[in-house]
Amino acid sequence: MVSASVRRPAATGFVFSLIGLGLLGGGAWLAALGGSWYYVLAGVAMLATGLLLWRGSAAALLVYALFVLGTIAWALWEVGLDWWPLAARGDVVFLLGLWLLTPWVARGLGLDEGGRRGGVGWSGPRAGLGLLLALFLVLAVVSWFVDKHRIEGTAPPPLTSNPAIPSAVPEGEWHAYGRTGAGQRYSPLSQITPQNVDQLEVAWHYRTGDVRGRPGDPEETTFEVTPLKVGNRLFLCTPHQSVVALDATTGQQLWRYEPQIQGAGALALQHLTCRGLSYHAPRTAGTAAPDASVATAASAPATPPPDAPCRNKLFMPTADGRVIALDPGTGARCQTFGVDGQIDLWTQMPNVKPGAYYSTSPVVVTERLLIVGGTVLDNVSTQEASGVIRAYDIDTGALVWNWDSGNPEATEPLPPGQTYTPNSPNSWSISSVDEALGLVYVPLGNQPPDQWGGQRSEAVEKYSSSVVALELASGKVRWVFQTVHHDLWDYDVPAQPTLVDLTIDNRLVPALVQPTKQGELFVLDRRTGQPVHAVTEDAVPQGAAEGDRTAPTQPRSALSFNPPPLRERDMWGATMFDQLACRIAFKRLRYEGRYTPPSTQGTLVYPGNFGVFNWGGVSVDPQRQIVFATPTYLAFVSQLVPRQDDSTMYVQGKDKPNDSLPALNENFGAPFAVKLSAFTSQLGLPCQAPPWGYVAGADLVSGQTIWMHKNGTVRDSSPLPLPFRMGVPNLGGPITTAGGVAFLSGTLDYYVRAYDITNGKQLWQHRLPAGGQATPMTYLGADGRQYLVVAAGGHGSLGTRTGDSVIAYALPR
């Protein structure tokens, strides 16, 4: 009869042998792909340990101790004292080693203590293995307190003489998505400071009653709104397009407008969201509008009396392709605007398909114009609506000019019966305006399809993935700056350009800061489009798909948050097993650094099209002349799928990535469909090592990063709610204040946080009931207190918790 003490090492040996065979097979595959040989050696060591355990030989512990020593040396060589990558390399090794030290295994190996009954000794190979495991534990503890990704620095103090861009917005209010048309997301309020921000408490909590989950809702149904504050009222919109007015001091609902979306359940929407409203109030009598030279059709009538209905207006873009004008006082439609208080954005559009064109972002408002862009269906076909930018009379809704990047010289309104250029690059994000210069700044995306550009026209090549300055008077192009040449990576310009006046070499430069998905912050002279900080053209990988080409160089800004290229050693996982799988996946993909062309093999895209920066953009403190940014680093995979016809659904069913949106990436009419997904392991974790998200401060005068800290925890994105501060992705923008405090709510964990903008230190956080994927705002209430407002409703594509909360915080009375 075999004793239990013998059976236990045999069973353990069987497990070790199985692990060894798996590592040996996977390691051989990785080595054949040109990767690390560590996993082959690890498999051999595990297999040898298992066989010796099966035989009951104490030499198993000696072999395993040598394996632990080799693993420690290899891990330190690859990643140094970086906790999360170090832990992924050693967690399984350490736990298996602890099991080998247990009395049950030791007795079965004959490691008794001087022959005493029941005694277990700590000499020889057992002691050596124990010391090496203790060494690994010490290294792990030390690495927990080492942050290799942290940049420390101090921002300059506020200038006393730097003039702000002129604005009619009162200090305590917030009249546009970025507070003003300059898009700075900066408030001159200073009541909340680094010294008292930790005293913030909930002042009121409003529930909209609008949540994701209605029939026909797309996966990306999101609550991304930044409310406006005018007088003592807040104005906001919900994902299903309701418009709500609240008392800014109490949060009490004053009115609610339902736009009655036409055919809501039948719309083929990719996104259902409203990032915000737009507000217009006529200037006082005798004040000339900076864009007074606009065409006669835009000439405004005499300013109506203060109590006239619709003297001021709110503008709401809808998911069925309209813009509605509302009276801020009552929520009633402004009947003199357009037809029945609305304009139809489908007018003179090609390829009319319900849900295929609409504005997810607030429109631009000037003294006399309403300027509207919109999103088109992304990567569905080559026959989509136009990306035309249109300007309408602010009072009548009459079309004043149209700028179509497919026909850029003809800006006069189209004659009846004609349509705009199909499938031209569109502007789905937020534009900025400088009325003193008479320019509106439009961020542009791509012509679908994103990953193949073999049929793009000369105009498309010029304007895709660019920021374009259009004259308010005529819609003519003043200048264009392209952020990506022949974009094949969905690197459309995602964020609002931020306008700021910078003091450089003792002269005031009217600048524009343009964040991009690839991590560049292009700082341009907004008068001419010329770079303020150097922009170089770097050689990039070549070898596009059949029928396409690749630009030989791509622009890079001196101020950049572009991450270093990924290496095999940057692969990560919760265990050595999924890390091995990620290494194999990495080696199987085509990857030669940023701008590696899409391929049928599968291409690693890093940064991915989620973007280092997305629609939330950045915030600029015009007095310190610094930017507060939230870089996110996630790799994606794109794989071209050759199409045989224009009807087969290529990326559905078993081939459809689990995290892509429904019916996306078919590219009917193009030679290739595309599979697009995040680069993750089988456990759903990113294959690249953390951190994945930061907060950062940069000096816009010197072009240097001042400080940079990983930001956010995995509490709400891991199987166990553990608040490990790994640095998580962010979707939603930051704001800064004259009080020296910045706020952010868009991280994947459900918190709103405050930071000291001088050094980036986190000062305060408060738990949110749902994902806060929106940009906060701040204002002054009727009670004299400064309020912070956050929308917390979650984001469908990110999987954050759904909600319908609007929460206001203030200091105690």
CSV table of C-alpha atoms in Angstrom, one decimal, residues 99 111-112 135 171 208 232 358 374 376 448 477 502 575 595 597 639 706 712 734 749 754 757:
chain,number,residue,atom,x,y,z
A,99,TRP,CA,3.8,24.7,-2.3
A,111,LEU,CA,13.2,15.8,4.1
A,112,ASP,CA,12.6,14.9,7.7
A,135,LEU,CA,14.6,37.2,-2.2
A,171,GLU,CA,-16.7,84.4,-14.7
A,208,THR,CA,-32.5,62.2,-15.5
A,232,ASN,CA,-28.8,80.5,-12.5
A,358,TYR,CA,-26.0,63.3,-37.3
A,374,GLY,CA,-21.6,65.8,-38.2
A,376,VAL,CA,-21.2,59.6,-40.8
A,448,PRO,CA,-14.4,55.7,-44.9
A,477,VAL,CA,-10.1,77.8,-46.2
A,502,LEU,CA,1.2,82.3,-25.4
A,575,THR,CA,0.1,35.0,-15.0
A,595,TYR,CA,2.3,53.8,-38.4
A,597,PRO,CA,0.4,49.7,-42.3
A,639,GLN,CA,-6.6,42.8,-39.8
A,706,ILE,CA,6.5,69.0,-16.4
A,712,GLY,CA,-6.9,55.5,-11.6
A,734,PRO,CA,-10.4,67.5,-17.7
A,749,ASP,CA,-13.1,53.5,-12.2
A,754,ALA,CA,-9.1,66.7,-8.1
A,757,ILE,CA,-2.1,71.5,-11.3
